[in-house]
């Protein structure tokens, strides 16, 4: 998608990759599908597992169904009913846990080893990263040469895949990541030259409230990303409304991170051709009110 209003405000030519319109409503489907596709037939016969309350859960559930395997998803007991229903609707088995007293990683790992399931993490995994990269690959193929690409950053899978694609097909393209102001662990990690862990941040960008970026992601970001910038929740709310009103699409707060940073002038793009990944559209529409 393009927007004359955005182009005028930024003095740039911006191309939006609409992963809000992707199956399950987010780019996470790409990594999940690629990772499950890469498993052996024997492993696919046993099934896959994931722990997530967000877009990775639905992505794994649908990808598993399409690839003829079974997914078991570990979700907190208090996860939004809509998300649990969507994940179950794609045919996954849900295992619930108490997020205040139990450790989901331990539960996921035990479940995987007890039942022989392949655990697919949401970002720190080669096949997941490669899958996420196809969003930028398609963006470059459709939009033509880009000077800049901006994506959100949670655990860093989407931006890492973007790094691989840009390095291979568009080496001159400058990459930026945007994370919530309340949780700038990726920015701190690049500044300090090591993975920095922070307490679980509170932000409406629920797809990017990770406490640290992935071990596989860090060296890729360090090598290929120009800068990580941040956007506060208030800017995400404004941007989500702006995108709904002007572009007529629903983009969830996490997916609004790049445009919010651009509109705030945090990334120099005047006169440039810019790619922006709208990473997902699974928003609570109450955010558009008031
Ligand atoms: C997961 C997610 C992100 C962050 O992706 P990472 O690979 O964890 O950096 C951004 N936007 C949406 C909509 C997501 O679901």
mmCIF file of C-alpha atoms and ligand atoms in Angstrom:
data_model
loop_
_atom_site.group_PDB
_atom_site.id
_atom_site.type_symbol
_atom_site.label_atom_id
_atom_site.label_comp_id
_atom_site.label_asym_id
_atom_site.label_seq_id
_atom_site.Cartn_x
_atom_site.Cartn_y
_atom_site.Cartn_z
ATOM 1 C CA UNK A 1 0.000 0.000 0.000
ATOM 2 C CA UNK A 2 0.981 3.599 -0.406
ATOM 3 C CA UNK A 3 -0.390 6.813 1.139
ATOM 4 C CA UNK A 4 -0.075 10.285 -0.405
ATOM 5 C CA UNK A 5 -0.693 11.799 3.028
ATOM 6 C CA UNK A 6 2.240 9.907 4.533
ATOM 7 C CA UNK A 7 4.456 10.708 1.545
ATOM 8 C CA UNK A 8 3.649 14.411 1.844
ATOM 9 C CA UNK A 9 4.257 14.488 5.592
ATOM 10 C CA UNK A 10 7.592 12.715 5.323
ATOM 11 C CA UNK A 11 8.758 14.123 1.982
ATOM 12 C CA UNK A 12 9.502 10.523 1.027
ATOM 13 C CA UNK A 13 8.009 7.673 -1.036
ATOM 14 C CA UNK A 14 6.775 5.004 1.342
ATOM 15 C CA UNK A 15 5.714 1.433 0.525
ATOM 16 C CA UNK A 16 3.811 -0.494 3.190
ATOM 17 C CA UNK A 17 4.004 -4.289 3.320
ATOM 18 C CA UNK A 18 0.605 -5.246 4.743
ATOM 19 C CA UNK A 19 1.190 -8.268 6.938
ATOM 20 C CA UNK A 20 -1.973 -7.238 8.778
ATOM 21 C CA UNK A 21 -3.674 -8.877 5.779
ATOM 22 C CA UNK A 22 -1.511 -12.013 6.044
ATOM 23 C CA UNK A 23 -3.160 -15.294 7.067
ATOM 24 C CA UNK A 24 -3.798 -15.281 10.858
ATOM 25 C CA UNK A 25 -3.291 -11.502 10.708
ATOM 26 C CA UNK A 26 0.475 -11.255 11.162
ATOM 27 C CA UNK A 27 3.815 -12.100 9.511
ATOM 28 C CA UNK A 28 4.363 -14.831 12.157
ATOM 29 C CA UNK A 29 2.654 -17.265 9.761
ATOM 30 C CA UNK A 30 5.745 -17.070 7.526
ATOM 31 C CA UNK A 31 8.221 -18.280 10.141
ATOM 32 C CA UNK A 32 5.880 -20.909 11.564
ATOM 33 C CA UNK A 33 5.098 -22.334 8.122
ATOM 34 C CA UNK A 34 8.766 -22.370 7.098
ATOM 35 C CA UNK A 35 9.912 -24.000 10.348
ATOM 36 C CA UNK A 36 7.277 -26.749 10.246
ATOM 37 C CA UNK A 37 7.974 -27.321 6.525
ATOM 38 C CA UNK A 38 11.656 -27.908 7.341
ATOM 39 C CA UNK A 39 10.905 -30.740 9.811
ATOM 40 C CA UNK A 40 11.361 -34.374 8.768
ATOM 41 C CA UNK A 41 8.279 -36.395 7.848
ATOM 42 C CA UNK A 42 8.846 -38.470 11.002
ATOM 43 C CA UNK A 43 8.874 -35.330 13.166
ATOM 44 C CA UNK A 44 5.782 -33.963 11.459
ATOM 45 C CA UNK A 45 4.018 -37.230 12.234
ATOM 46 C CA UNK A 46 4.657 -36.625 15.968
ATOM 47 C CA UNK A 47 3.624 -32.955 16.059
ATOM 48 C CA UNK A 48 4.868 -29.521 17.076
ATOM 49 C CA UNK A 49 4.669 -27.332 20.165
ATOM 50 C CA UNK A 50 4.935 -23.619 20.945
ATOM 51 C CA UNK A 51 4.461 -21.316 23.908
ATOM 52 C CA UNK A 52 2.795 -18.017 23.040
ATOM 53 C CA UNK A 53 -0.298 -16.036 23.871
ATOM 54 C CA UNK A 54 0.041 -13.929 20.761
ATOM 55 C CA UNK A 55 0.392 -14.112 17.011
ATOM 56 C CA UNK A 56 2.909 -16.979 17.029
ATOM 57 C CA UNK A 57 0.286 -19.250 18.603
ATOM 58 C CA UNK A 58 -2.242 -18.726 15.832
ATOM 59 C CA UNK A 59 0.487 -18.927 13.186
ATOM 60 C CA UNK A 60 1.712 -22.289 14.513
ATOM 61 C CA UNK A 61 -1.822 -23.635 14.782
ATOM 62 C CA UNK A 62 -2.718 -22.782 11.176
ATOM 63 C CA UNK A 63 0.674 -23.763 9.709
ATOM 64 C CA UNK A 64 0.468 -27.128 11.499
ATOM 65 C CA UNK A 65 -3.004 -27.760 10.138
ATOM 66 C CA UNK A 66 -2.013 -26.816 6.552
ATOM 67 C CA UNK A 67 1.063 -29.072 6.758
ATOM 68 C CA UNK A 68 -0.897 -32.009 8.153
ATOM 69 C CA UNK A 69 0.571 -32.087 11.654
ATOM 70 C CA UNK A 70 -0.725 -31.426 15.149
ATOM 71 C CA UNK A 71 0.139 -28.360 17.241
ATOM 72 C CA UNK A 72 0.099 -28.111 21.037
ATOM 73 C CA UNK A 73 0.187 -24.506 22.227
ATOM 74 C CA UNK A 74 1.032 -23.483 25.787
ATOM 75 C CA UNK A 75 -1.008 -20.369 26.661
ATOM 76 C CA UNK A 76 -1.595 -18.515 29.932
ATOM 77 C CA UNK A 77 -4.926 -19.294 31.612
ATOM 78 C CA UNK A 78 -5.825 -15.576 31.458
ATOM 79 C CA UNK A 79 -4.992 -15.098 27.735
ATOM 80 C CA UNK A 80 -7.689 -13.126 25.843
ATOM 81 C CA UNK A 81 -10.603 -15.497 25.127
ATOM 82 C CA UNK A 82 -10.627 -14.367 21.484
ATOM 83 C CA UNK A 83 -7.013 -15.476 20.972
ATOM 84 C CA UNK A 84 -7.561 -18.824 22.685
ATOM 85 C CA UNK A 85 -10.667 -19.397 20.556
ATOM 86 C CA UNK A 86 -8.837 -18.460 17.327
ATOM 87 C CA UNK A 87 -5.952 -20.799 18.138
ATOM 88 C CA UNK A 88 -8.309 -23.649 19.019
ATOM 89 C CA UNK A 89 -10.336 -22.843 15.890
ATOM 90 C CA UNK A 90 -7.279 -23.636 13.746
ATOM 91 C CA UNK A 91 -7.287 -27.080 15.334
ATOM 92 C CA UNK A 92 -4.539 -26.742 17.961
ATOM 93 C CA UNK A 93 -4.633 -28.345 21.398
ATOM 94 C CA UNK A 94 -4.264 -25.697 24.116
ATOM 95 C CA UNK A 95 -2.395 -26.407 27.345
ATOM 96 C CA UNK A 96 -3.034 -23.684 29.901
ATOM 97 C CA UNK A 97 -0.743 -22.507 32.677
ATOM 98 C CA UNK A 98 -0.723 -19.894 35.403
ATOM 99 C CA UNK A 99 1.551 -17.061 34.267
ATOM 100 C CA UNK A 100 2.160 -15.868 37.830
ATOM 101 C CA UNK A 101 3.265 -19.178 39.343
ATOM 102 C CA UNK A 102 4.429 -21.381 36.456
ATOM 103 C CA UNK A 103 7.269 -21.164 33.925
ATOM 104 C CA UNK A 104 5.940 -21.525 30.376
ATOM 105 C CA UNK A 105 9.308 -22.436 28.897
ATOM 106 C CA UNK A 106 9.708 -25.288 31.358
ATOM 107 C CA UNK A 107 6.151 -26.479 30.612
ATOM 108 C CA UNK A 108 6.739 -26.227 26.850
ATOM 109 C CA UNK A 109 10.028 -28.115 27.048
ATOM 110 C CA UNK A 110 8.600 -30.878 29.263
ATOM 111 C CA UNK A 111 5.575 -31.261 27.014
ATOM 112 C CA UNK A 112 7.793 -31.432 23.938
ATOM 113 C CA UNK A 113 10.078 -34.083 25.441
ATOM 114 C CA UNK A 114 7.231 -36.147 26.982
ATOM 115 C CA UNK A 115 5.283 -36.269 23.728
ATOM 116 C CA UNK A 116 8.155 -36.079 21.241
ATOM 117 C CA UNK A 117 6.990 -32.730 19.810
ATOM 118 C CA UNK A 118 9.258 -30.287 17.977
ATOM 119 C CA UNK A 119 9.312 -27.013 19.907
ATOM 120 C CA UNK A 120 9.251 -24.007 17.549
ATOM 121 C CA UNK A 121 10.215 -20.754 19.311
ATOM 122 C CA UNK A 122 8.753 -17.409 18.148
ATOM 123 C CA UNK A 123 12.013 -15.766 17.021
ATOM 124 C CA UNK A 124 15.302 -17.401 18.016
ATOM 125 C CA UNK A 125 15.353 -20.129 15.352
ATOM 126 C CA UNK A 126 17.014 -20.220 11.889
ATOM 127 C CA UNK A 127 13.980 -21.430 9.950
ATOM 128 C CA UNK A 128 11.707 -18.949 11.737
ATOM 129 C CA UNK A 129 14.074 -16.064 10.928
ATOM 130 C CA UNK A 130 14.366 -17.174 7.289
ATOM 131 C CA UNK A 131 10.582 -17.364 6.998
ATOM 132 C CA UNK A 132 10.071 -13.886 8.477
ATOM 133 C CA UNK A 133 12.577 -12.523 5.941
ATOM 134 C CA UNK A 134 10.226 -13.308 3.068
ATOM 135 C CA UNK A 135 8.082 -10.282 4.004
ATOM 136 C CA UNK A 136 10.978 -7.932 3.119
ATOM 137 C CA UNK A 137 11.851 -10.088 0.105
ATOM 138 C CA UNK A 138 8.354 -9.617 -1.332
ATOM 139 C CA UNK A 139 8.388 -5.922 -0.428
ATOM 140 C CA UNK A 140 11.624 -5.400 -2.381
ATOM 141 C CA UNK A 141 10.312 -7.454 -5.314
ATOM 142 C CA UNK A 142 7.070 -5.483 -5.484
ATOM 143 C CA UNK A 143 8.275 -1.970 -4.638
ATOM 144 C CA UNK A 144 11.606 -2.003 -6.462
ATOM 145 C CA UNK A 145 14.821 -0.631 -4.982
ATOM 146 C CA UNK A 146 14.472 0.823 -1.467
ATOM 147 C CA UNK A 147 16.878 3.137 0.356
ATOM 148 C CA UNK A 148 15.508 2.306 3.803
ATOM 149 C CA UNK A 149 13.447 -0.494 5.405
ATOM 150 C CA UNK A 150 11.871 -0.102 8.854
ATOM 151 C CA UNK A 151 10.350 -2.957 10.885
ATOM 152 C CA UNK A 152 9.203 -3.412 14.482
ATOM 153 C CA UNK A 153 11.476 -5.312 16.896
ATOM 154 C CA UNK A 154 10.315 -7.691 19.604
ATOM 155 C CA UNK A 155 12.639 -10.676 19.905
ATOM 156 C CA UNK A 156 14.240 -9.643 16.627
ATOM 157 C CA UNK A 157 13.119 -12.441 14.270
ATOM 158 C CA UNK A 158 11.420 -10.170 11.735
ATOM 159 C CA UNK A 159 14.295 -7.688 11.630
ATOM 160 C CA UNK A 160 16.885 -10.512 11.460
ATOM 161 C CA UNK A 161 15.135 -12.029 8.447
ATOM 162 C CA UNK A 162 15.033 -8.556 6.913
ATOM 163 C CA UNK A 163 18.806 -8.263 7.505
ATOM 164 C CA UNK A 164 19.473 -11.509 5.621
ATOM 165 C CA UNK A 165 17.273 -10.481 2.697
ATOM 166 C CA UNK A 166 18.714 -6.976 2.433
ATOM 167 C CA UNK A 167 22.305 -8.214 2.709
ATOM 168 C CA UNK A 168 21.684 -10.700 -0.114
ATOM 169 C CA UNK A 169 19.498 -8.687 -2.480
ATOM 170 C CA UNK A 170 19.717 -4.980 -1.557
ATOM 171 C CA UNK A 171 23.069 -4.358 0.128
ATOM 172 C CA UNK A 172 22.783 -0.564 -0.047
ATOM 173 C CA UNK A 173 19.467 -0.518 1.814
ATOM 174 C CA UNK A 174 19.698 0.964 5.335
ATOM 175 C CA UNK A 175 17.754 -0.912 8.046
ATOM 176 C CA UNK A 176 16.090 0.437 11.170
ATOM 177 C CA UNK A 177 14.166 -1.313 13.926
ATOM 178 C CA UNK A 178 11.566 0.272 16.188
ATOM 179 C CA UNK A 179 10.610 -0.966 19.654
ATOM 180 C CA UNK A 180 8.291 0.379 22.356
ATOM 181 C CA UNK A 181 9.776 3.221 24.417
ATOM 182 C CA UNK A 182 8.829 1.265 27.564
ATOM 183 C CA UNK A 183 11.123 -1.618 26.554
ATOM 184 C CA UNK A 184 14.210 -0.580 24.580
ATOM 185 C CA UNK A 185 16.289 -3.700 25.239
ATOM 186 C CA UNK A 186 17.282 -4.093 21.571
ATOM 187 C CA UNK A 187 18.577 -0.520 21.434
ATOM 188 C CA UNK A 188 20.511 -1.049 24.665
ATOM 189 C CA UNK A 189 21.875 -4.339 23.350
ATOM 190 C CA UNK A 190 23.261 -2.734 20.174
ATOM 191 C CA UNK A 191 24.701 0.168 22.152
ATOM 192 C CA UNK A 192 26.449 -2.064 24.699
ATOM 193 C CA UNK A 193 27.514 -4.774 22.284
ATOM 194 C CA UNK A 194 25.835 -7.594 24.238
ATOM 195 C CA UNK A 195 22.301 -8.876 24.766
ATOM 196 C CA UNK A 196 20.683 -6.765 27.497
ATOM 197 C CA UNK A 197 17.714 -8.220 29.449
ATOM 198 C CA UNK A 198 15.096 -5.925 30.948
ATOM 199 C CA UNK A 199 12.067 -6.575 33.215
ATOM 200 C CA UNK A 200 8.888 -7.402 31.214
ATOM 201 C CA UNK A 201 7.871 -4.015 29.767
ATOM 202 C CA UNK A 202 4.316 -2.658 29.843
ATOM 203 C CA UNK A 203 3.187 -1.345 26.450
ATOM 204 C CA UNK A 204 0.159 -1.609 24.167
ATOM 205 C CA UNK A 205 2.630 -2.994 21.604
ATOM 206 C CA UNK A 206 1.997 -6.501 22.951
ATOM 207 C CA UNK A 207 3.897 -8.168 20.094
ATOM 208 C CA UNK A 208 7.116 -6.446 21.165
ATOM 209 C CA UNK A 209 7.157 -6.661 24.977
ATOM 210 C CA UNK A 210 9.987 -9.194 24.982
ATOM 211 C CA UNK A 211 12.605 -8.979 27.740
ATOM 212 C CA UNK A 212 15.594 -9.627 25.437
ATOM 213 C CA UNK A 213 16.382 -10.273 21.785
ATOM 214 C CA UNK A 214 17.369 -13.703 20.497
ATOM 215 C CA UNK A 215 20.924 -15.059 20.519
ATOM 216 C CA UNK A 216 20.763 -15.752 16.797
ATOM 217 C CA UNK A 217 19.201 -12.340 16.155
ATOM 218 C CA UNK A 218 21.752 -10.233 18.022
ATOM 219 C CA UNK A 219 24.759 -10.721 15.700
ATOM 220 C CA UNK A 220 22.590 -10.135 12.612
ATOM 221 C CA UNK A 221 21.156 -6.916 14.015
ATOM 222 C CA UNK A 222 24.579 -5.795 15.166
ATOM 223 C CA UNK A 223 26.071 -6.291 11.732
ATOM 224 C CA UNK A 224 23.284 -5.002 9.491
ATOM 225 C CA UNK A 225 21.048 -2.559 11.396
ATOM 226 C CA UNK A 226 21.883 1.172 11.355
ATOM 227 C CA UNK A 227 19.914 2.043 14.482
ATOM 228 C CA UNK A 228 17.098 0.951 16.783
ATOM 229 C CA UNK A 229 14.711 3.774 17.710
ATOM 230 C CA UNK A 230 11.625 3.782 19.939
ATOM 231 C CA UNK A 231 8.022 5.010 19.948
ATOM 232 C CA UNK A 232 5.847 5.666 23.036
ATOM 233 C CA UNK A 233 2.357 4.174 23.464
ATOM 234 C CA UNK A 234 0.648 7.502 22.859
ATOM 235 C CA UNK A 235 2.238 7.750 19.400
ATOM 236 C CA UNK A 236 1.159 4.165 18.658
ATOM 237 C CA UNK A 237 -2.458 4.992 19.552
ATOM 238 C CA UNK A 238 -2.365 8.075 17.307
ATOM 239 C CA UNK A 239 -0.750 6.163 14.471
ATOM 240 C CA UNK A 240 -3.231 3.295 14.698
ATOM 241 C CA UNK A 241 -6.092 5.768 14.372
ATOM 242 C CA UNK A 242 -4.362 7.640 11.554
ATOM 243 C CA UNK A 243 -3.837 4.386 9.612
ATOM 244 C CA UNK A 244 -7.479 3.362 10.112
ATOM 245 C CA UNK A 245 -8.845 6.751 9.066
ATOM 246 C CA UNK A 246 -6.511 7.576 6.200
ATOM 247 C CA UNK A 247 -5.457 4.196 4.835
ATOM 248 C CA UNK A 248 -8.595 2.255 5.823
ATOM 249 C CA UNK A 249 -6.682 -0.638 7.331
ATOM 250 C CA UNK A 250 -6.434 -2.021 10.870
ATOM 251 C CA UNK A 251 -2.855 -2.307 12.094
ATOM 252 C CA UNK A 252 -2.223 -3.458 15.658
ATOM 253 C CA UNK A 253 -0.137 -1.202 17.950
ATOM 254 C CA UNK A 254 3.041 -3.269 17.474
ATOM 255 C CA UNK A 255 2.647 -2.991 13.713
ATOM 256 C CA UNK A 256 2.393 0.805 14.046
ATOM 257 C CA UNK A 257 5.868 1.142 15.602
ATOM 258 C CA UNK A 258 7.718 1.943 12.324
ATOM 259 C CA UNK A 259 5.240 4.538 11.060
ATOM 260 C CA UNK A 260 4.976 6.134 14.515
ATOM 261 C CA UNK A 261 8.767 6.571 14.563
ATOM 262 C CA UNK A 262 8.785 7.962 11.013
ATOM 263 C CA UNK A 263 5.992 10.458 11.749
ATOM 264 C CA UNK A 264 7.912 11.574 14.854
ATOM 265 C CA UNK A 265 10.952 12.303 12.681
ATOM 266 C CA UNK A 266 13.086 9.692 14.474
ATOM 267 C CA UNK A 267 14.471 8.265 11.206
ATOM 268 C CA UNK A 268 15.917 10.439 8.390
ATOM 269 C CA UNK A 269 14.008 9.583 5.183
ATOM 270 C CA UNK A 270 13.495 12.866 3.272
ATOM 271 C CA UNK A 271 13.765 12.237 -0.495
ATOM 272 C CA UNK A 272 14.144 8.476 0.023
ATOM 273 C CA UNK A 273 12.259 5.359 -1.046
ATOM 274 C CA UNK A 274 11.191 3.694 2.188
ATOM 275 C CA UNK A 275 9.761 0.242 2.959
ATOM 276 C CA UNK A 276 7.643 -0.172 6.103
ATOM 277 C CA UNK A 277 6.399 -3.490 7.439
ATOM 278 C CA UNK A 278 2.896 -3.295 8.907
ATOM 279 C CA UNK A 279 3.609 -6.458 10.886
ATOM 280 C CA UNK A 280 0.109 -7.407 12.055
ATOM 281 C CA UNK A 281 -3.513 -6.432 12.436
ATOM 282 C CA UNK A 282 -4.787 -8.335 15.468
ATOM 283 C CA UNK A 283 -5.856 -5.298 17.450
ATOM 284 C CA UNK A 284 -8.347 -4.689 20.198
ATOM 285 C CA UNK A 285 -10.608 -2.280 18.305
ATOM 286 C CA UNK A 286 -11.440 -0.497 21.556
ATOM 287 C CA UNK A 287 -8.084 1.228 20.981
ATOM 288 C CA UNK A 288 -9.645 3.119 18.074
ATOM 289 C CA UNK A 289 -12.288 4.694 20.310
ATOM 290 C CA UNK A 290 -11.935 7.844 22.435
HETATM 291 C C1 LIG B 1 5.910 -10.882 16.965
HETATM 292 C C2 LIG B 1 5.516 -9.592 16.390
HETATM 293 C C3 LIG B 1 6.448 -8.546 16.212
HETATM 294 C C4 LIG B 1 7.892 -8.657 16.650
HETATM 295 O O1 LIG B 1 8.578 -9.647 15.917
HETATM 296 P P1 LIG B 1 9.938 -10.256 16.434
HETATM 297 O O2 LIG B 1 10.318 -11.248 15.406
HETATM 298 O O3 LIG B 1 9.674 -10.882 17.779
HETATM 299 O O4 LIG B 1 10.902 -9.119 16.565
HETATM 300 C C5 LIG B 1 6.022 -7.382 15.601
HETATM 301 N N1 LIG B 1 4.729 -7.218 15.216
HETATM 302 C C6 LIG B 1 3.811 -8.191 15.388
HETATM 303 C C7 LIG B 1 2.425 -7.924 14.934
HETATM 304 C C8 LIG B 1 4.166 -9.402 15.976
HETATM 305 O O5 LIG B 1 3.248 -10.367 16.157
#
